[in-house]
Coordinates of C-alpha atoms and ligand atoms in Angstrom, one line a residue:
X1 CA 0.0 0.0 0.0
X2 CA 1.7 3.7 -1.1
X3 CA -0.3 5.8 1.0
X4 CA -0.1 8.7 -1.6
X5 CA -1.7 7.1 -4.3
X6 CA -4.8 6.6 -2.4
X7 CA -4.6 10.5 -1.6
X8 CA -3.8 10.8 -5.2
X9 CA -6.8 8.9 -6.0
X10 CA -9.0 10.6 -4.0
X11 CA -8.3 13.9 -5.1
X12 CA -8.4 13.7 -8.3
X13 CA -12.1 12.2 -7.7
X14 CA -11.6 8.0 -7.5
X15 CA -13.4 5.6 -6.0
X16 CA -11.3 4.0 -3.3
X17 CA -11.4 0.0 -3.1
X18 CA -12.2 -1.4 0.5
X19 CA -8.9 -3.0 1.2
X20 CA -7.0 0.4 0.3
X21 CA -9.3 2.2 2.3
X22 CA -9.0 -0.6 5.1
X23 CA -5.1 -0.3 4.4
X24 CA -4.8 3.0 5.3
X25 CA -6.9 3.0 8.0
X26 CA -5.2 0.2 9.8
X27 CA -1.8 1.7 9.2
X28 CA -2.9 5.3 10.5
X29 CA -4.1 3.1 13.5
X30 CA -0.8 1.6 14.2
X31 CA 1.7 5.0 13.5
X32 CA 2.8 3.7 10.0
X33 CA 1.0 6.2 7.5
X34 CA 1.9 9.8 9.9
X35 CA -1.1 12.5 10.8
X36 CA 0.2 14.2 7.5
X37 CA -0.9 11.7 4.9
X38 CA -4.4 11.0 6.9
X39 CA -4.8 14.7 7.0
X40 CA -4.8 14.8 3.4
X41 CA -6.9 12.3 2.5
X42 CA -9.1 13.8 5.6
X43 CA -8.9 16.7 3.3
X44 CA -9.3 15.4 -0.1
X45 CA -12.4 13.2 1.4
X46 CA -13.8 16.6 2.4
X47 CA -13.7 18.1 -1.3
X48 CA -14.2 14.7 -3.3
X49 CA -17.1 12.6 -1.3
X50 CA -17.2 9.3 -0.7
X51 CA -20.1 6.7 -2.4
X52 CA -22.2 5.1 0.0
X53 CA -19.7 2.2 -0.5
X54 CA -16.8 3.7 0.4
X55 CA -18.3 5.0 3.3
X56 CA -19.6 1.9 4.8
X57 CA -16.2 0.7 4.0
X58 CA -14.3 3.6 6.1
X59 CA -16.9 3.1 8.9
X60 CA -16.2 -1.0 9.2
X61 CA -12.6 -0.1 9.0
X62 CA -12.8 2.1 11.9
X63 CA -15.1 0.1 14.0
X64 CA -12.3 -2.3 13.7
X65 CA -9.5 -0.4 14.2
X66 CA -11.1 -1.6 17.9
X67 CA -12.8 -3.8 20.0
X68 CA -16.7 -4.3 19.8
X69 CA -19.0 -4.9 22.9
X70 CA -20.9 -8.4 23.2
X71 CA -24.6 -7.6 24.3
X72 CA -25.8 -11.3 23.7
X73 CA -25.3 -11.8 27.8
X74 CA -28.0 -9.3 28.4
X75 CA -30.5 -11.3 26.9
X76 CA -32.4 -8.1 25.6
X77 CA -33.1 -6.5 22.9
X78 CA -30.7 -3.5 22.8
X79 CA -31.1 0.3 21.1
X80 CA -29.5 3.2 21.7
X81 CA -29.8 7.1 20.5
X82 CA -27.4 9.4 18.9
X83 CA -27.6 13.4 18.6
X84 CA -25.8 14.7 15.9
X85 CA -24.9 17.9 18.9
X86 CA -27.5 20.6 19.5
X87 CA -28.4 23.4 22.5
X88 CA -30.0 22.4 25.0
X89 CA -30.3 18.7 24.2
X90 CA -30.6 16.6 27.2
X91 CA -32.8 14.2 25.8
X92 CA -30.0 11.2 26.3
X93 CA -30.4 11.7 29.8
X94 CA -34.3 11.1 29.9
X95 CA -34.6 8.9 26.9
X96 CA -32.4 6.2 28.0
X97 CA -33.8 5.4 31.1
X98 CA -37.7 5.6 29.7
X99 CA -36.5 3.0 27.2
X100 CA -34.7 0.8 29.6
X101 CA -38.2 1.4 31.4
X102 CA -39.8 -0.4 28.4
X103 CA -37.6 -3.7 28.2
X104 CA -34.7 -2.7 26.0
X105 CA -31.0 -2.2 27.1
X106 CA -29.3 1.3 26.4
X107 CA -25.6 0.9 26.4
X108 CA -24.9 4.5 25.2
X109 CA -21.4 5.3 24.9
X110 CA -21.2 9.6 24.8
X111 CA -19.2 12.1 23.8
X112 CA -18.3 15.5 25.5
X113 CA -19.0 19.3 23.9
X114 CA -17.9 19.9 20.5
X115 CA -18.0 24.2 19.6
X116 CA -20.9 25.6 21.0
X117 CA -22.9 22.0 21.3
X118 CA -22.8 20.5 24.9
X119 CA -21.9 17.4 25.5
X120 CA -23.7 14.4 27.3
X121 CA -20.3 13.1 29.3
X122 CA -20.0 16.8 30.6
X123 CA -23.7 17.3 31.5
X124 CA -23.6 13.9 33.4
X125 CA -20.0 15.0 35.1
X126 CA -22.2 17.9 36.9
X127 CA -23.5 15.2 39.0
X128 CA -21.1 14.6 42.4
X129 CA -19.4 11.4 41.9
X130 CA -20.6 10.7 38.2
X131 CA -18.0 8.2 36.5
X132 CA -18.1 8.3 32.9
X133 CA -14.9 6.4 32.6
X134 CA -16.1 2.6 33.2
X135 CA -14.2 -0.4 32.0
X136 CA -16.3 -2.3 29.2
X137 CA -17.0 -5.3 31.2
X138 CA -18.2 -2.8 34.3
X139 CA -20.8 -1.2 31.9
X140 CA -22.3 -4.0 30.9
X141 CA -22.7 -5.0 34.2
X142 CA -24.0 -1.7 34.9
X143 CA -26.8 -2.1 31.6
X144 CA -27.7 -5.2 33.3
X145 CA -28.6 -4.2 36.3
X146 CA -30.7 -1.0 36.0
X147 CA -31.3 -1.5 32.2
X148 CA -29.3 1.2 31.1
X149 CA -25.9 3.1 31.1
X150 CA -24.1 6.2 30.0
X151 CA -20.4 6.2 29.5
X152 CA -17.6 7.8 27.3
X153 CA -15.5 6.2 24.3
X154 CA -12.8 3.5 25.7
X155 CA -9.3 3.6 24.7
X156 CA -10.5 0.8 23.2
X157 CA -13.1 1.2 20.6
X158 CA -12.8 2.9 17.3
X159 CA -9.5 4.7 17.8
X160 CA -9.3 5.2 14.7
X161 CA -12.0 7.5 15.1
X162 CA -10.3 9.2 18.3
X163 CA -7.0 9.7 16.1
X164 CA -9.1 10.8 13.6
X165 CA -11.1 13.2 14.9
X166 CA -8.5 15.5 16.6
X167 CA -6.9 15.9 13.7
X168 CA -10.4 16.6 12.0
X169 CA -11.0 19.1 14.3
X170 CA -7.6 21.5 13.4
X171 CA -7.4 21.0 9.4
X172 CA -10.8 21.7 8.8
X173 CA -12.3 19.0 7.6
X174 CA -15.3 18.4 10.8
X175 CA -17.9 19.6 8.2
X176 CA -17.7 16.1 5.9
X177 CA -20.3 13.9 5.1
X178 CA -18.3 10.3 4.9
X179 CA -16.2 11.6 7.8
X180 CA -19.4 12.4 10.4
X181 CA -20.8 9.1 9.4
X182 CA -17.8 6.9 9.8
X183 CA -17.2 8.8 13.0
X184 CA -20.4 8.2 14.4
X185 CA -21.6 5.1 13.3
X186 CA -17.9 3.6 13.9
X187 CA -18.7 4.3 17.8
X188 CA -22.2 3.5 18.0
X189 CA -22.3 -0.1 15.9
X190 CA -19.2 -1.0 18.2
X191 CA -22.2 -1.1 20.8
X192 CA -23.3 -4.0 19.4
X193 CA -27.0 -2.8 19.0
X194 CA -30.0 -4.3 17.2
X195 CA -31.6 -1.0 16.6
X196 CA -30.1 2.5 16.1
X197 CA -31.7 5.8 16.0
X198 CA -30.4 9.2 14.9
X199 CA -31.2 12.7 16.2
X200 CA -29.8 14.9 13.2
X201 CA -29.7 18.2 14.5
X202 CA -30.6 20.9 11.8
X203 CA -30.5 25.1 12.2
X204 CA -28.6 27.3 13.6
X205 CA -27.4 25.8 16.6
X206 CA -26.3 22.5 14.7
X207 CA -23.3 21.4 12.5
X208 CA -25.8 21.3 9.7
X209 CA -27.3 24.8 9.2
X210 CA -29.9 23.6 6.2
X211 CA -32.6 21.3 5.7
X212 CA -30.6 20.0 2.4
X213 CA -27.4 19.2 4.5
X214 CA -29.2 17.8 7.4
X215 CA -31.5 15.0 4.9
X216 CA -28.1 14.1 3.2
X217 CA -26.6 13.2 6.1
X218 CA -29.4 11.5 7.8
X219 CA -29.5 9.5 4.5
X220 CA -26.3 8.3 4.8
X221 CA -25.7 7.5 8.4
X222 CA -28.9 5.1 7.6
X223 CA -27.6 3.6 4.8
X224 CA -24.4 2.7 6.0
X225 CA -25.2 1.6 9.1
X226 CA -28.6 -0.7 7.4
X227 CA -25.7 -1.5 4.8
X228 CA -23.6 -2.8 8.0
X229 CA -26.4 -5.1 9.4
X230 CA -28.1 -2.5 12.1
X231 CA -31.4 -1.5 12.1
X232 CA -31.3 2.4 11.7
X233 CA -33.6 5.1 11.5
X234 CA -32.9 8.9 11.6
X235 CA -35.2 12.4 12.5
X236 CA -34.5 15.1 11.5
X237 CA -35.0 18.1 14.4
X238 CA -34.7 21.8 14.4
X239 CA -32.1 23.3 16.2
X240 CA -33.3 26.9 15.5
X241 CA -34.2 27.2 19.0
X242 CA -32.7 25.6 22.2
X243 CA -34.1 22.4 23.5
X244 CA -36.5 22.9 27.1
X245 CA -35.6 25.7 28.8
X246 CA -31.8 24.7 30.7
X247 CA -28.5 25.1 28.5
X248 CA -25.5 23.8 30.1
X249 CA -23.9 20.9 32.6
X250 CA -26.1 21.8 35.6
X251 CA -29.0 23.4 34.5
X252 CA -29.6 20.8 31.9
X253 CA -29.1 17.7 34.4
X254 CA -31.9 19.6 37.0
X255 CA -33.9 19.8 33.7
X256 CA -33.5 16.3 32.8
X257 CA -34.6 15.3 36.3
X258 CA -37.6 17.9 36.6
X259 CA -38.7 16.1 32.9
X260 CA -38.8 12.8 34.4
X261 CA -40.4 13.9 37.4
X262 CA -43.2 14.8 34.7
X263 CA -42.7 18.6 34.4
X264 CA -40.8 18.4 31.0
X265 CA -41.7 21.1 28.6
X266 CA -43.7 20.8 25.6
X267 CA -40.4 20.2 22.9
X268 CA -38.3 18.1 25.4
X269 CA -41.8 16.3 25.5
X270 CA -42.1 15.4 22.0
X271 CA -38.7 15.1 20.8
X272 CA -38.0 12.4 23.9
X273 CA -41.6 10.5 22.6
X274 CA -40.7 10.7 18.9
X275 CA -37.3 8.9 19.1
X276 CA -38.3 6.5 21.6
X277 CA -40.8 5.4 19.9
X278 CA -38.7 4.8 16.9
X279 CA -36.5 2.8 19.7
X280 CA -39.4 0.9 20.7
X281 CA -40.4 -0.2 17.0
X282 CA -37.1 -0.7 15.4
X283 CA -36.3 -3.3 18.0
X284 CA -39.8 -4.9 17.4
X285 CA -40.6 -4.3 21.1
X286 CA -43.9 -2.6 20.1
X287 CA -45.6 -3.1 16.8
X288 CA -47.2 0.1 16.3
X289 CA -46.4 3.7 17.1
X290 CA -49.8 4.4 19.5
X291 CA -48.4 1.1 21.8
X292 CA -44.7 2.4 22.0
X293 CA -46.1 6.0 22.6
X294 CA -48.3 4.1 25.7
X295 CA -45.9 2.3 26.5
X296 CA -43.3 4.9 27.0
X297 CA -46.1 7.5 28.7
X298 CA -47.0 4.7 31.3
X299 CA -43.1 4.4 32.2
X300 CA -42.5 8.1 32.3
X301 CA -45.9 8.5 34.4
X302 CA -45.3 5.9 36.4
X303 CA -41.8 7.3 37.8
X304 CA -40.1 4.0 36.6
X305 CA -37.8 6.0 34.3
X306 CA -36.6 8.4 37.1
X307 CA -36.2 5.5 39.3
X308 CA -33.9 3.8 35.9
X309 CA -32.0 7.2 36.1
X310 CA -31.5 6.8 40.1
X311 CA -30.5 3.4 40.1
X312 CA -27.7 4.2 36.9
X313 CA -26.7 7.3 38.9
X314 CA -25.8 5.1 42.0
X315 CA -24.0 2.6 40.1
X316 CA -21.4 4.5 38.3
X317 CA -21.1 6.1 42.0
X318 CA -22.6 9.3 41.3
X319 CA -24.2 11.3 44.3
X320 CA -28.2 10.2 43.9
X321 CA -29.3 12.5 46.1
X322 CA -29.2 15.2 43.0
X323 CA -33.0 14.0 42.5
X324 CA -34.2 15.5 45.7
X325 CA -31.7 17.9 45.8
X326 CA -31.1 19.9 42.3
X327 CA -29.7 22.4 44.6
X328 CA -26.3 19.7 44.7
X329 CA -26.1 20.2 41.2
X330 CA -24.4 24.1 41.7
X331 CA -21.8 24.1 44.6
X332 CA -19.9 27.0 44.0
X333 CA -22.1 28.9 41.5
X334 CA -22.7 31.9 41.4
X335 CA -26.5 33.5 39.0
X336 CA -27.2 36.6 37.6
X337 CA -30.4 37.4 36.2
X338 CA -31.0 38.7 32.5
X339 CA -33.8 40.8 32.6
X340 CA -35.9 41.6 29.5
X341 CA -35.4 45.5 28.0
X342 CA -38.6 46.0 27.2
X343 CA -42.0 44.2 27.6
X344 CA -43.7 41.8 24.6
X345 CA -43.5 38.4 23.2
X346 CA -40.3 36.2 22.7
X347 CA -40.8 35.5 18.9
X348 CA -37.4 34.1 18.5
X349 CA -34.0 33.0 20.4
X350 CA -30.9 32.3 18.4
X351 CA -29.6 29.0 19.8
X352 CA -26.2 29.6 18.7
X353 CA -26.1 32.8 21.2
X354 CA -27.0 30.9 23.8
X355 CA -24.3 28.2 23.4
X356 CA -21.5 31.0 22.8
X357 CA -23.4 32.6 26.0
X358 CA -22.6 28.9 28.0
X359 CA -19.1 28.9 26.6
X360 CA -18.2 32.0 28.2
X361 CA -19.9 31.2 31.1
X362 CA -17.2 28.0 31.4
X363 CA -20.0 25.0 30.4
X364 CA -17.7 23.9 27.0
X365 CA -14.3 24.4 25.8
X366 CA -13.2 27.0 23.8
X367 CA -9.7 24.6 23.6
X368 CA -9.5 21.0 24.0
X369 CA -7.6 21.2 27.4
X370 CA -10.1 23.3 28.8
X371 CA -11.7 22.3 32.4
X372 CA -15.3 22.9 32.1
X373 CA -16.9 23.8 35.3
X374 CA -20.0 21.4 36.2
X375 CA -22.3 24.0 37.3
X376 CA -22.3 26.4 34.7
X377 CA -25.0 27.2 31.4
X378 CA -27.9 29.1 31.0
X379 CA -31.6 28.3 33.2
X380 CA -35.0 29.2 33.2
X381 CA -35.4 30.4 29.5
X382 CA -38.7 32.1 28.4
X383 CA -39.6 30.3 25.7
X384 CA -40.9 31.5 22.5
X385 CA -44.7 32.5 22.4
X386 CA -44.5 33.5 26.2
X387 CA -44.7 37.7 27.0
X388 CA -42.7 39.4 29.1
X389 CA -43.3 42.9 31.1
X390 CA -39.9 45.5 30.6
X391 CA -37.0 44.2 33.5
X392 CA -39.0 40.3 34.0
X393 CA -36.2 38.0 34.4
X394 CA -35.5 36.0 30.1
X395 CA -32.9 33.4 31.9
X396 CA -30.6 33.1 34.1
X397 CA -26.8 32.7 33.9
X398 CA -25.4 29.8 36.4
X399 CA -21.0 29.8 36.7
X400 CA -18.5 29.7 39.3
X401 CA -17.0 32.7 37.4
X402 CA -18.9 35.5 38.0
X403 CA -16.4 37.8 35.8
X404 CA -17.7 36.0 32.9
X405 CA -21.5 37.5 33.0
X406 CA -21.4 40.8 31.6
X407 CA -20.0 38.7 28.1
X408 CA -22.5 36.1 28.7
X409 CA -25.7 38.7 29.4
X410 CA -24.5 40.5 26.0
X411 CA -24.8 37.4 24.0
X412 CA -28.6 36.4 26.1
X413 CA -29.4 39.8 25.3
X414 CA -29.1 39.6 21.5
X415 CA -30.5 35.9 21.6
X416 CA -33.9 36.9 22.5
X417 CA -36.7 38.7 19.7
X418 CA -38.9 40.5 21.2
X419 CA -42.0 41.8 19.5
X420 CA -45.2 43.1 19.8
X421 CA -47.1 40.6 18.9
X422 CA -46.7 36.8 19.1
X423 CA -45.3 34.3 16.5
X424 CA -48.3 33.4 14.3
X425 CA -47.5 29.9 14.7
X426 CA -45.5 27.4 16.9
X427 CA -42.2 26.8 15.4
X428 CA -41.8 23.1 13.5
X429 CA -39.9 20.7 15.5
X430 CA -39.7 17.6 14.2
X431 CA -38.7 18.4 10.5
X432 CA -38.6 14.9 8.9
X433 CA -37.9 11.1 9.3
X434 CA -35.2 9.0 7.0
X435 CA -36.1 5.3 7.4
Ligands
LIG1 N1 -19.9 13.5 16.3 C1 -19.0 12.6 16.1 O1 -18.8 11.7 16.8 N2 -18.2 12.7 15.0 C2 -18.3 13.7 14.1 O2 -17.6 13.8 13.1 C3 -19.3 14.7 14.3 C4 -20.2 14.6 15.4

């Protein structure tokens, strides 16, 4: 294998074979083709495309590149969830123990913030005692105990991807087709899953900022991964706004908790419902949408979900009494109210403002060695349609570095739209479905 005539190949617009792509894939794993060469191809991938082929290929080749989980021993169907990153979303944290709720395993491995999109690992980390860093053989044991469990990537699956992806993330080639979709799917079908369904974010708060980009890629993570023997299906879901009404580590984890305490507002609501249903169906647990939909109600209503989230909290030694308590959630922090500047309706909030709003305040990382402190984001959002008198409270900030509000409240300040009247009608959530 000469590594440059693959780039070669690539550039000038070739279809790559599946043992040179598995070639170089496997030598970038082991040290032998340097971060220069895989750059370029990185690069030349970006510009060139990849067939659906060539994708599925790159995917398998990174899976690989590691070890993949055995689920057999659980005896249960499994499924799990990925977000493509948004504001605001903390439906992992609700979804997975509602499904477990319903009689199939979640073993959801998670990643942490990328930009302005929180991460589940670091929401989770909020919660005293949290460990996202379980052995493989410890979070199985953790799935088979409460049903579900939330960890980050081992050292030792796909790290190909991990290699990958940090050098993705300084030659700019993030933004790729082929590359999100072997990145993804090269973690998640090393979960060993029989069902997998995709969350592809899509607006201004999300990696892909039209409904064009967002359908492509949601028709390509579920062809590769059906093309690699897992049951996929994707929604598409705006990310024009921010999810519920918490951004951040903190705020989002009490938000999580308040939803499956049954106070979850109207979006976190239906977005949680529409992708565990697909959960519920893809796995052939339920045979129509209106009995996974009762099904997942009567565990959310119920409290058997929050008492799934409990029980996973305790196990990977994480401090349980945050349920009770959401005041446990913000040692430390310090608020500071946003008031609005003049009375009317919210028509509008610009989700991207409020996650450059939570990276000042300290919830992501503006560089990769960045600490992120646990309590910080952005609570109590008005959401849109609600009105507002001149100095009522829009959100409130939540950090352990106060000298970061004035930034922060500039950012909240241009988020919000205020108007006269209201919007004429509620903004669409749920955008489409790629099956
Ligand atoms: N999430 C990933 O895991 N990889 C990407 O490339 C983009 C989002």
């Amino acid at each position: 294998m000469i590594p440059q005539w693959i780039i070669e190949k690539k550039r000038d617009g070739g279809v790559l074979s599946d043992s040179e792509i598995r070639e170089f894939v496997d030598a970038f794993t082991e040290g032998t083709v340097p971060d220069y060469q895989m750059s370029a191809l990185a690069m030349a991938i970006y510009f060139k495309g990849m067939t659906i082929a060539e994708t599925a290929a790159l995917t398998l080749a990174m899976l690989e590149s590691g070890t993949r989980l055995d689920t057999t021993p659980l005896g249960r169907p499994t499924a799990d969830k990925h977000s493509t990153g948004g504001i605001g979303d903390k439906i992992s944290l609700i979804l997975a123990p509602l499904v477990a709720a319903c009689g199939v395993a979640v073993p959801m491995i998670s990643g942490r913030g990328l930009g302005i999109t929180g991460g589940t690992l670091d929401k989770l980390e909020a919660i005293p005692g949290y460990r996202t860093d379980l052995t493989e053989k410890a979070f199985l044991k953790v799935v088979n105990t409460c049903g579900c469990s939330i960890i980050g990537q081992t050292r030792r699956l796909a790290p190909a991807d991990r290699k990958l992806y940090a050098l993705r993330d300084v030659t700019g080639t993030v933004p790729s087709i082929p590359l999100i979709t072997a990145s993804i799917l090269s973690k998640k079908l090393a979960e060993d899953l029989d069902a997998l369904v995709l969350d592809v974010k899509c607006g201004r708060g999300a990696f892909m900022k039209t409904p064009a980009m967002a359908r492509n890629l949601a028709k390509t993570l579920v062809q590769v991964a059906t093309a690699l023997g897992t049951r996929t299906a994707a929604v598409i879901s705006a990310m024009d706004l921010p999810t519920g009404c918490a951004v951040g580590n903190a705020p989002e984890v009490a938000e999580a908790i308040a939803a499956l305490q049954g106070q979850a507002s109207a979006d976190v609501e239906d977005l949680t419902l529409t992708l565990g249903c697909r959960m519920l169906l893809l796995t052939r647990v339920c045979r129509t949408p209106a009995e996974a939909r009762t099904r997942l109600c009567d565990a959310w209503k119920s409290g058997r979900g929050l008492d799934i989230f409990r029980k996973m909290i305790e196990l990977q030694q994480g401090n349980s009494r945050v349920i009770d308590r959401p005041e446990l959630l913000f040692k430390g922090a310090q608020r500071q109210v946003v008031k609005a500047p003049r009375a009317g309706f919210v028509t509008a909030i610009n989700s991207e403002d409020i996650g450059r709003a939570c990276l000042i305040l300290g919830a992501g990382r503006q560089r990769t060695t960045d600490r992120v402190d646990p309590t910080a984001g952005v609570a109590d959002l008005k959401q849109v349609g609600t009105s507002v008198s001149r100095g009522e409270p829009l959100a409130v900030l939540v950090s352990r570095s106060s000298h970061a509000f004035p930034e922060a409240v500039q950012f909240i300040g241009r988020a919000f739209e205020l108007q006269d009247r209201p919007p004429a009608r509620p903004a669409k959530l749920i955008l489409g479905a790629c099956v």
